[in-house]
């Protein structure tokens, strides 16, 4: 519509790259548990390339926090911009889909240490947000708003 990449398509790429990074770290299959935030900082214009980078910033027992960064580049001018950043939580699972332990992270660079140091606070925020989401799901339930047989229920 605007000559740019759709945000949902970029989110798909972010999830794919996050899954690759966390699978490499755990050497186990992974599932996406949450996407904390996706911040779209600049549009990806038609004809520009996009490069994504992801790495595991922190681990809990079976979960991994993954930071993903996307960079767009105008191939004609060489101008690059960070177009999106995201934090995701991936969980390693066994063949039956049950969570399994993952190895710890050992941050090395200043940036890795900075992300590592803030990870526990982000995890606590995620837990609260997840609890709030469950309350919302329970409150609003599975009824369809267009189903007139359910319109008499109190919300």
Tab-separated table of N, CA and C in Angstrom:
chain	number	residue	atom	x	y	z
A	1	UNK	N	0.812	-1.197	0.000
A	1	UNK	CA	0.000	0.000	0.000
A	1	UNK	C	0.857	1.265	0.000
A	2	UNK	N	1.905	1.289	0.814
A	2	UNK	CA	2.753	2.477	0.917
A	2	UNK	C	4.116	2.274	0.257
A	3	UNK	N	4.260	1.179	-0.484
A	3	UNK	CA	5.557	0.877	-1.074
A	3	UNK	C	6.562	0.388	-0.051
A	4	UNK	N	6.033	-0.195	1.028
A	4	UNK	CA	6.904	-0.690	2.100
A	4	UNK	C	6.526	-2.122	2.451
A	5	UNK	N	7.425	-2.781	3.156
A	5	UNK	CA	7.181	-4.131	3.647
A	5	UNK	C	6.117	-4.082	4.731
A	6	UNK	N	5.140	-4.975	4.684
A	6	UNK	CA	4.117	-5.046	5.726
A	6	UNK	C	4.760	-5.430	7.055
A	7	UNK	N	4.290	-4.810	8.123
A	7	UNK	CA	4.809	-5.094	9.456
A	7	UNK	C	4.654	-6.548	9.847
A	8	UNK	N	3.534	-7.163	9.455
A	8	UNK	CA	3.306	-8.573	9.786
A	8	UNK	C	4.321	-9.483	9.117
A	9	UNK	N	4.722	-9.142	7.907
A	9	UNK	CA	5.740	-9.937	7.206
A	9	UNK	C	7.087	-9.786	7.915
A	10	UNK	N	7.410	-8.565	8.348
A	10	UNK	CA	8.651	-8.360	9.089
A	10	UNK	C	8.613	-9.133	10.409
A	11	UNK	N	7.453	-9.148	11.073
A	11	UNK	CA	7.327	-9.917	12.317
A	11	UNK	C	7.567	-11.402	12.073
A	12	UNK	N	7.102	-11.902	10.932
A	12	UNK	CA	7.360	-13.306	10.582
A	12	UNK	C	8.858	-13.558	10.453
A	13	UNK	N	9.558	-12.645	9.796
A	13	UNK	CA	11.009	-12.787	9.653
A	13	UNK	C	11.697	-12.755	11.020
A	14	UNK	N	11.267	-11.818	11.882
A	14	UNK	CA	11.852	-11.716	13.221
A	14	UNK	C	11.672	-13.024	13.990
A	15	UNK	N	10.480	-13.608	13.892
A	15	UNK	CA	10.202	-14.865	14.591
A	15	UNK	C	11.065	-15.999	14.028
A	16	UNK	N	11.204	-16.055	12.710
A	16	UNK	CA	12.036	-17.093	12.080
A	16	UNK	C	13.486	-17.004	12.560
A	17	UNK	N	14.037	-15.804	12.547
A	17	UNK	CA	15.439	-15.623	12.923
A	17	UNK	C	15.624	-15.860	14.419
A	18	UNK	N	14.646	-15.435	15.226
A	18	UNK	CA	14.694	-15.717	16.663
A	18	UNK	C	14.677	-17.210	16.941
A	19	UNK	N	13.878	-17.945	16.175
A	19	UNK	CA	13.813	-19.406	16.338
A	19	UNK	C	15.138	-20.058	15.943
A	20	UNK	N	15.751	-19.554	14.901
A	20	UNK	CA	17.050	-20.107	14.475
A	20	UNK	C	18.096	-19.888	15.571
A	21	UNK	N	18.173	-18.673	16.090
A	21	UNK	CA	19.174	-18.367	17.128
A	21	UNK	C	18.960	-19.216	18.369
A	22	UNK	N	17.701	-19.362	18.801
A	22	UNK	CA	17.447	-20.123	20.021
A	22	UNK	C	17.627	-21.625	19.808
A	23	UNK	N	17.327	-22.116	18.614
A	23	UNK	CA	17.573	-23.534	18.308
A	23	UNK	C	19.070	-23.818	18.315
A	24	UNK	N	19.839	-22.907	17.754
A	24	UNK	CA	21.295	-23.066	17.775
A	24	UNK	C	21.825	-23.086	19.205
A	25	UNK	N	21.271	-22.217	20.042
A	25	UNK	CA	21.746	-22.148	21.428
A	25	UNK	C	21.399	-23.430	22.191
A	26	UNK	N	20.151	-23.861	22.066
A	26	UNK	CA	19.678	-25.010	22.848
A	26	UNK	C	19.994	-26.351	22.194
A	27	UNK	N	20.168	-26.330	20.869
A	27	UNK	CA	20.309	-27.574	20.095
A	27	UNK	C	19.103	-28.478	20.333
A	28	UNK	N	17.943	-27.840	20.438
A	28	UNK	CA	16.657	-28.508	20.621
A	28	UNK	C	15.618	-27.751	19.794
A	29	UNK	N	14.502	-28.404	19.469
A	29	UNK	CA	13.405	-27.666	18.828
A	29	UNK	C	12.884	-26.599	19.792
A	30	UNK	N	12.346	-25.516	19.250
A	30	UNK	CA	11.823	-24.434	20.082
A	30	UNK	C	10.436	-24.019	19.613
A	31	UNK	N	9.717	-23.394	20.532
A	31	UNK	CA	8.434	-22.764	20.217
A	31	UNK	C	8.498	-21.324	20.713
A	32	UNK	N	7.739	-20.457	20.063
A	32	UNK	CA	7.662	-19.067	20.493
A	32	UNK	C	6.675	-18.964	21.644
A	33	UNK	N	7.142	-18.476	22.790
A	33	UNK	CA	6.264	-18.298	23.955
A	33	UNK	C	5.683	-16.893	23.981
A	34	UNK	N	6.480	-15.903	23.578
A	34	UNK	CA	5.971	-14.532	23.560
A	34	UNK	C	6.853	-13.657	22.689
A	35	UNK	N	6.246	-12.594	22.248
A	35	UNK	CA	6.971	-11.502	21.613
A	35	UNK	C	6.701	-10.299	22.491
A	36	UNK	N	7.724	-9.883	23.220
A	36	UNK	CA	7.549	-8.773	24.163
A	36	UNK	C	7.212	-7.492	23.446
A	37	UNK	N	8.028	-7.182	22.491
A	37	UNK	CA	7.856	-5.923	21.794
A	37	UNK	C	8.459	-6.065	20.413
A	38	UNK	N	7.823	-5.414	19.493
A	38	UNK	CA	8.404	-5.210	18.177
A	38	UNK	C	8.283	-3.720	17.948
A	39	UNK	N	9.400	-3.073	17.821
A	39	UNK	CA	9.388	-1.642	17.562
A	39	UNK	C	9.830	-1.410	16.126
A	40	UNK	N	8.903	-0.835	15.346
A	40	UNK	CA	9.180	-0.502	13.958
A	40	UNK	C	9.755	0.910	13.943
A	41	UNK	N	11.038	1.024	13.634
A	41	UNK	CA	11.735	2.300	13.739
A	41	UNK	C	11.803	3.052	12.420
A	42	UNK	N	11.921	2.313	11.312
A	42	UNK	CA	11.974	2.912	9.974
A	42	UNK	C	11.321	1.945	8.998
A	43	UNK	N	10.681	2.457	7.946
A	43	UNK	CA	10.066	1.557	6.966
A	43	UNK	C	11.119	0.840	6.124
A	44	UNK	N	10.747	-0.338	5.652
A	44	UNK	CA	11.570	-1.068	4.687
A	44	UNK	C	10.926	-0.789	3.336
A	45	UNK	N	11.583	0.018	2.535
A	45	UNK	CA	11.001	0.458	1.268
A	45	UNK	C	11.206	-0.581	0.173
A	46	UNK	N	10.315	-0.564	-0.802
A	46	UNK	CA	10.420	-1.468	-1.950
A	46	UNK	C	11.791	-1.277	-2.596
A	47	UNK	N	12.454	-2.388	-2.890
A	47	UNK	CA	13.775	-2.344	-3.516
A	47	UNK	C	14.924	-2.318	-2.534
A	48	UNK	N	14.646	-2.107	-1.258
A	48	UNK	CA	15.698	-2.132	-0.245
A	48	UNK	C	15.850	-3.561	0.282
A	49	UNK	N	17.024	-3.856	0.784
A	49	UNK	CA	17.248	-5.173	1.380
A	49	UNK	C	17.016	-5.099	2.879
A	50	UNK	N	16.947	-6.265	3.463
A	50	UNK	CA	16.795	-6.339	4.913
A	50	UNK	C	17.708	-7.453	5.417
A	51	UNK	N	18.392	-7.166	6.513
A	51	UNK	CA	19.297	-8.128	7.145
A	51	UNK	C	18.871	-8.244	8.605
A	52	UNK	N	18.741	-9.472	9.077
A	52	UNK	CA	18.306	-9.691	10.459
A	52	UNK	C	19.395	-10.402	11.240
A	53	UNK	N	19.488	-10.043	12.512
A	53	UNK	CA	20.452	-10.656	13.424
A	53	UNK	C	19.725	-10.969	14.725
A	54	UNK	N	19.981	-12.137	15.283
A	54	UNK	CA	19.362	-12.509	16.552
A	54	UNK	C	20.364	-13.272	17.397
A	55	UNK	N	20.245	-13.087	18.712
A	55	UNK	CA	21.059	-13.888	19.621
A	55	UNK	C	20.337	-14.024	20.947
A	56	UNK	N	20.641	-15.102	21.639
A	56	UNK	CA	20.047	-15.377	22.943
A	56	UNK	C	20.757	-14.498	23.957
A	57	UNK	N	19.968	-13.723	24.701
A	57	UNK	CA	20.545	-12.781	25.660
A	57	UNK	C	20.565	-13.328	27.074
A	58	UNK	N	19.661	-14.309	27.354
A	58	UNK	CA	19.507	-14.798	28.727
A	58	UNK	C	18.694	-16.076	28.694
A	59	UNK	N	18.924	-16.938	29.654
A	59	UNK	CA	18.113	-18.152	29.746
A	59	UNK	C	17.592	-18.325	31.158
A	60	UNK	N	16.476	-19.002	31.231
A	60	UNK	CA	15.921	-19.440	32.512
A	60	UNK	C	16.074	-20.952	32.476
A	61	UNK	N	15.136	-21.721	32.972
A	61	UNK	CA	15.284	-23.175	32.935
A	61	UNK	C	15.134	-23.702	31.503
A	62	UNK	N	13.998	-23.441	30.884
A	62	UNK	CA	13.750	-23.928	29.523
A	62	UNK	C	13.514	-22.791	28.533
A	63	UNK	N	13.404	-21.571	29.055
A	63	UNK	CA	13.111	-20.434	28.178
A	63	UNK	C	14.373	-19.645	27.857
A	64	UNK	N	14.302	-18.974	26.723
A	64	UNK	CA	15.411	-18.152	26.260
A	64	UNK	C	14.871	-16.805	25.804
A	65	UNK	N	15.467	-15.737	26.294
A	65	UNK	CA	15.149	-14.424	25.769
A	65	UNK	C	16.045	-14.199	24.560
A	66	UNK	N	15.442	-13.744	23.472
A	66	UNK	CA	16.174	-13.525	22.226
A	66	UNK	C	15.987	-12.070	21.800
A	67	UNK	N	17.090	-11.408	21.480
A	67	UNK	CA	17.044	-10.060	20.926
A	67	UNK	C	17.210	-10.182	19.416
A	68	UNK	N	16.328	-9.507	18.680
A	68	UNK	CA	16.396	-9.527	17.221
A	68	UNK	C	16.457	-8.097	16.720
A	69	UNK	N	17.339	-7.878	15.755
A	69	UNK	CA	17.520	-6.563	15.145
A	69	UNK	C	17.414	-6.721	13.632
A	70	UNK	N	16.694	-5.803	12.993
A	70	UNK	CA	16.577	-5.810	11.535
A	70	UNK	C	17.150	-4.505	10.986
A	71	UNK	N	17.953	-4.638	9.949
A	71	UNK	CA	18.582	-3.480	9.304
A	71	UNK	C	18.135	-3.449	7.852
A	72	UNK	N	17.673	-2.288	7.401
A	72	UNK	CA	17.312	-2.120	5.998
A	72	UNK	C	18.424	-1.332	5.299
A	73	UNK	N	18.654	-1.653	4.025
A	73	UNK	CA	19.706	-0.970	3.270
A	73	UNK	C	19.197	-0.579	1.895
A	74	UNK	N	19.448	0.666	1.536
A	74	UNK	CA	19.219	1.140	0.180
A	74	UNK	C	20.444	0.715	-0.626
A	75	UNK	N	20.261	-0.227	-1.530
A	75	UNK	CA	21.403	-0.779	-2.270
A	75	UNK	C	22.068	0.245	-3.185
A	76	UNK	N	21.346	1.271	-3.607
A	76	UNK	CA	21.914	2.265	-4.515
A	76	UNK	C	22.773	3.296	-3.786
A	77	UNK	N	22.396	3.640	-2.564
A	77	UNK	CA	23.159	4.648	-1.819
A	77	UNK	C	24.028	4.046	-0.715
A	78	UNK	N	23.705	2.818	-0.310
A	78	UNK	CA	24.424	2.188	0.790
A	78	UNK	C	23.927	2.626	2.152
A	79	UNK	N	22.930	3.515	2.219
A	79	UNK	CA	22.402	3.967	3.509
A	79	UNK	C	21.719	2.811	4.224
A	80	UNK	N	22.048	2.659	5.504
A	80	UNK	CA	21.467	1.607	6.338
A	80	UNK	C	20.780	2.245	7.546
A	81	UNK	N	19.703	1.592	7.979
A	81	UNK	CA	18.992	2.021	9.176
A	81	UNK	C	18.513	0.789	9.924
A	82	UNK	N	18.581	0.840	11.250
A	82	UNK	CA	17.924	-0.198	12.043
A	82	UNK	C	16.434	0.058	11.893
A	83	UNK	N	15.737	-0.878	11.280
A	83	UNK	CA	14.308	-0.661	11.000
A	83	UNK	C	13.411	-1.292	12.050
A	84	UNK	N	13.919	-2.241	12.829
A	84	UNK	CA	13.092	-2.857	13.871
A	84	UNK	C	13.970	-3.552	14.894
A	85	UNK	N	13.474	-3.590	16.123
A	85	UNK	CA	14.078	-4.390	17.185
A	85	UNK	C	12.961	-5.148	17.885
A	86	UNK	N	13.317	-6.277	18.467
A	86	UNK	CA	12.310	-7.086	19.163
A	86	UNK	C	12.967	-7.935	20.231
A	87	UNK	N	12.190	-8.220	21.264
A	87	UNK	CA	12.538	-9.231	22.256
A	87	UNK	C	11.500	-10.331	22.160
A	88	UNK	N	11.969	-11.559	22.107
A	88	UNK	CA	11.087	-12.717	22.042
A	88	UNK	C	11.506	-13.712	23.113
A	89	UNK	N	10.563	-14.543	23.508
A	89	UNK	CA	10.883	-15.639	24.409
A	89	UNK	C	10.600	-16.940	23.679
A	90	UNK	N	11.602	-17.770	23.596
A	90	UNK	CA	11.492	-19.080	22.973
A	90	UNK	C	11.680	-20.136	24.055
A	91	UNK	N	10.977	-21.244	23.913
A	91	UNK	CA	11.083	-22.343	24.864
A	91	UNK	C	11.531	-23.591	24.121
A	92	UNK	N	12.567	-24.233	24.649
A	92	UNK	CA	13.051	-25.489	24.069
A	92	UNK	C	12.106	-26.612	24.494
A	93	UNK	N	11.812	-27.512	23.559
A	93	UNK	CA	10.880	-28.607	23.852
A	93	UNK	C	11.460	-29.937	23.379
A	94	UNK	N	10.944	-31.013	23.999
A	94	UNK	CA	11.340	-32.358	23.571
A	94	UNK	C	10.394	-32.840	22.475
A	95	UNK	N	10.523	-34.091	22.100
A	95	UNK	CA	9.720	-34.660	21.011
A	95	UNK	C	8.229	-34.655	21.319
A	96	UNK	N	7.875	-34.618	22.598
A	96	UNK	CA	6.467	-34.585	22.998
A	96	UNK	C	5.963	-33.166	23.241
A	97	UNK	N	6.803	-32.175	22.971
A	97	UNK	CA	6.391	-30.787	23.150
A	97	UNK	C	6.503	-30.277	24.575
A	98	UNK	N	7.168	-31.028	25.448
A	98	UNK	CA	7.351	-30.609	26.840
A	98	UNK	C	8.653	-29.795	26.972
A	99	UNK	N	8.620	-28.749	27.800
A	99	UNK	CA	9.825	-27.932	27.983
A	99	UNK	C	11.008	-28.746	28.503
A	100	UNK	N	12.197	-28.418	27.998
A	100	UNK	CA	13.442	-29.062	28.439
A	100	UNK	C	14.472	-27.983	28.770
A	101	UNK	N	15.423	-28.345	29.624
A	101	UNK	CA	16.447	-27.391	30.053
A	101	UNK	C	17.326	-26.938	28.897
A	102	UNK	N	17.788	-25.673	29.041
A	102	UNK	CA	18.684	-25.091	28.049
A	102	UNK	C	19.974	-24.645	28.740
A	103	UNK	N	21.059	-24.564	27.993
A	103	UNK	CA	22.319	-24.109	28.597
A	103	UNK	C	22.273	-22.610	28.917
A	104	UNK	N	23.087	-22.170	29.875
A	104	UNK	CA	23.115	-20.745	30.222
A	104	UNK	C	23.797	-19.908	29.147
A	105	UNK	N	23.645	-18.608	29.275
A	105	UNK	CA	24.306	-17.637	28.398
A	105	UNK	C	25.498	-17.062	29.153
A	106	UNK	N	26.595	-16.888	28.451
A	106	UNK	CA	27.777	-16.242	29.014
A	106	UNK	C	28.071	-15.000	28.185
A	107	UNK	N	27.530	-13.839	28.607
A	107	UNK	CA	27.720	-12.626	27.800
A	107	UNK	C	29.191	-12.214	27.767
A	108	UNK	N	29.609	-11.711	26.598
A	108	UNK	CA	31.007	-11.329	26.438
A	108	UNK	C	31.182	-9.844	26.140
A	109	UNK	N	30.436	-9.317	25.177
A	109	UNK	CA	30.602	-7.911	24.802
A	109	UNK	C	29.849	-7.017	25.776
A	110	UNK	N	30.140	-5.725	25.728
A	110	UNK	CA	29.431	-4.764	26.584
A	110	UNK	C	27.933	-4.788	26.289
A	111	UNK	N	27.576	-4.869	25.003
A	111	UNK	CA	26.167	-4.900	24.623
A	111	UNK	C	25.481	-6.158	25.156
A	112	UNK	N	26.145	-7.297	25.040
A	112	UNK	CA	25.585	-8.553	25.551
A	112	UNK	C	25.407	-8.478	27.069
A	113	UNK	N	26.377	-7.921	27.776
A	113	UNK	CA	26.284	-7.795	29.235
A	113	UNK	C	25.148	-6.858	29.622
A	114	UNK	N	24.981	-5.775	28.876
A	114	UNK	CA	23.910	-4.812	29.147
A	114	UNK	C	22.540	-5.484	28.989
A	115	UNK	N	22.360	-6.238	27.907
A	115	UNK	CA	21.092	-6.954	27.697
A	115	UNK	C	20.888	-8.028	28.763
A	116	UNK	N	21.937	-8.754	29.079
A	116	UNK	CA	21.874	-9.814	30.093
A	116	UNK	C	21.447	-9.249	31.441
A	117	UNK	N	22.032	-8.110	31.825
A	117	UNK	CA	21.747	-7.510	33.132
A	117	UNK	C	20.287	-7.067	33.268
A	118	UNK	N	19.632	-6.723	32.177
A	118	UNK	CA	18.237	-6.288	32.239
A	118	UNK	C	17.231	-7.390	31.984
A	119	UNK	N	17.705	-8.597	31.718
A	119	UNK	CA	16.814	-9.685	31.293
A	119	UNK	C	15.860	-10.158	32.385
A	120	UNK	N	16.322	-10.248	33.607
A	120	UNK	CA	15.439	-10.748	34.664
A	120	UNK	C	14.265	-9.790	34.889
A	121	UNK	N	14.530	-8.493	34.826
A	121	UNK	CA	13.453	-7.508	34.958
A	121	UNK	C	12.449	-7.646	33.805
A	122	UNK	N	12.961	-7.854	32.591
A	122	UNK	CA	12.053	-8.052	31.449
A	122	UNK	C	11.244	-9.332	31.626
A	123	UNK	N	11.861	-10.388	32.180
A	123	UNK	CA	11.137	-11.636	32.416
A	123	UNK	C	9.992	-11.424	33.412
A	124	UNK	N	10.253	-10.683	34.476
A	124	UNK	CA	9.206	-10.411	35.463
A	124	UNK	C	8.068	-9.614	34.838
A	125	UNK	N	8.396	-8.671	33.984
A	125	UNK	CA	7.371	-7.902	33.270
A	125	UNK	C	6.547	-8.828	32.374
A	126	UNK	N	7.228	-9.744	31.677
A	126	UNK	CA	6.529	-10.704	30.803
A	126	UNK	C	5.556	-11.557	31.594
A	127	UNK	N	5.986	-12.017	32.770
A	127	UNK	CA	5.118	-12.852	33.611
A	127	UNK	C	3.858	-12.087	34.017
A	128	UNK	N	4.013	-10.834	34.403
A	128	UNK	CA	2.855	-10.025	34.776
A	128	UNK	C	1.950	-9.820	33.567
A	129	UNK	N	2.533	-9.494	32.436
A	129	UNK	CA	1.734	-9.270	31.228
A	129	UNK	C	0.999	-10.541	30.824
A	130	UNK	N	1.641	-11.689	30.962
A	130	UNK	CA	1.002	-12.960	30.633
A	130	UNK	C	-0.184	-13.219	31.557
A	131	UNK	N	0.003	-12.943	32.840
A	131	UNK	CA	-1.090	-13.120	33.809
A	131	UNK	C	-2.260	-12.199	33.449
A	132	UNK	N	-1.958	-10.950	33.108
A	132	UNK	CA	-3.004	-10.004	32.702
A	132	UNK	C	-3.717	-10.474	31.435
A	133	UNK	N	-2.977	-11.042	30.502
A	133	UNK	CA	-3.576	-11.548	29.261
A	133	UNK	C	-4.527	-12.708	29.544
A	134	UNK	N	-4.168	-13.543	30.498
A	134	UNK	CA	-5.044	-14.663	30.860
A	134	UNK	C	-6.343	-14.155	31.480
A	135	UNK	N	-6.260	-13.100	32.273
A	135	UNK	CA	-7.466	-12.492	32.846
A	135	UNK	C	-8.350	-11.942	31.731
A	136	UNK	N	-7.747	-11.257	30.773
A	136	UNK	CA	-8.512	-10.732	29.626
A	136	UNK	C	-9.177	-11.857	28.845
A	137	UNK	N	-8.438	-12.914	28.590
A	137	UNK	CA	-8.989	-14.042	27.830
A	137	UNK	C	-10.170	-14.660	28.563
A	138	UNK	N	-10.060	-14.784	29.867
A	138	UNK	CA	-11.149	-15.348	30.657
A	138	UNK	C	-12.359	-14.421	30.643
A	139	UNK	N	-12.116	-13.139	30.801
A	139	UNK	CA	-13.209	-12.164	30.849
A	139	UNK	C	-13.966	-12.111	29.524
A	140	UNK	N	-13.246	-12.099	28.416
A	140	UNK	CA	-13.901	-11.943	27.121
A	140	UNK	C	-14.273	-13.270	26.486
A	141	UNK	N	-13.686	-14.348	26.925
A	141	UNK	CA	-14.107	-15.686	26.521
A	141	UNK	C	-14.019	-15.985	25.038
A	142	UNK	N	-14.803	-16.977	24.634
A	142	UNK	CA	-14.736	-17.480	23.260
A	142	UNK	C	-15.968	-17.151	22.429
A	143	UNK	N	-16.917	-16.419	23.022
A	143	UNK	CA	-18.112	-16.062	22.268
A	143	UNK	C	-17.759	-15.125	21.120
A	144	UNK	N	-18.510	-15.242	20.028
A	144	UNK	CA	-18.349	-14.332	18.898
A	144	UNK	C	-19.314	-13.168	19.074
A	145	UNK	N	-18.865	-11.935	18.854
A	145	UNK	CA	-19.736	-10.780	19.083
A	145	UNK	C	-20.943	-10.742	18.133
A	146	UNK	N	-20.850	-11.390	17.002
A	146	UNK	CA	-21.953	-11.372	16.048
A	146	UNK	C	-23.001	-12.461	16.297
A	147	UNK	N	-22.741	-13.310	17.300
A	147	UNK	CA	-23.676	-14.379	17.622
A	147	UNK	C	-24.750	-13.825	18.560
A	148	UNK	N	-25.947	-13.566	18.025
A	148	UNK	CA	-27.019	-12.928	18.802
A	148	UNK	C	-27.476	-13.763	19.987
A	149	UNK	N	-27.252	-15.063	19.981
A	149	UNK	CA	-27.666	-15.883	21.123
A	149	UNK	C	-26.833	-15.604	22.358
A	150	UNK	N	-25.691	-14.935	22.198
A	150	UNK	CA	-24.811	-14.632	23.328
A	150	UNK	C	-24.885	-13.170	23.742
A	151	UNK	N	-25.666	-12.356	23.050
A	151	UNK	CA	-25.685	-10.920	23.329
A	151	UNK	C	-26.333	-10.552	24.653
A	152	UNK	N	-27.038	-11.461	25.264
A	152	UNK	CA	-27.701	-11.150	26.533
A	152	UNK	C	-26.813	-11.407	27.738
A	153	UNK	N	-25.629	-11.962	27.500
A	153	UNK	CA	-24.710	-12.233	28.614
A	153	UNK	C	-24.078	-10.937	29.101
A	154	UNK	N	-23.862	-10.869	30.411
A	154	UNK	CA	-23.176	-9.717	30.967
A	154	UNK	C	-21.680	-9.883	30.769
A	155	UNK	N	-21.010	-8.774	30.589
A	155	UNK	CA	-19.556	-8.778	30.440
A	155	UNK	C	-18.936	-8.187	31.666
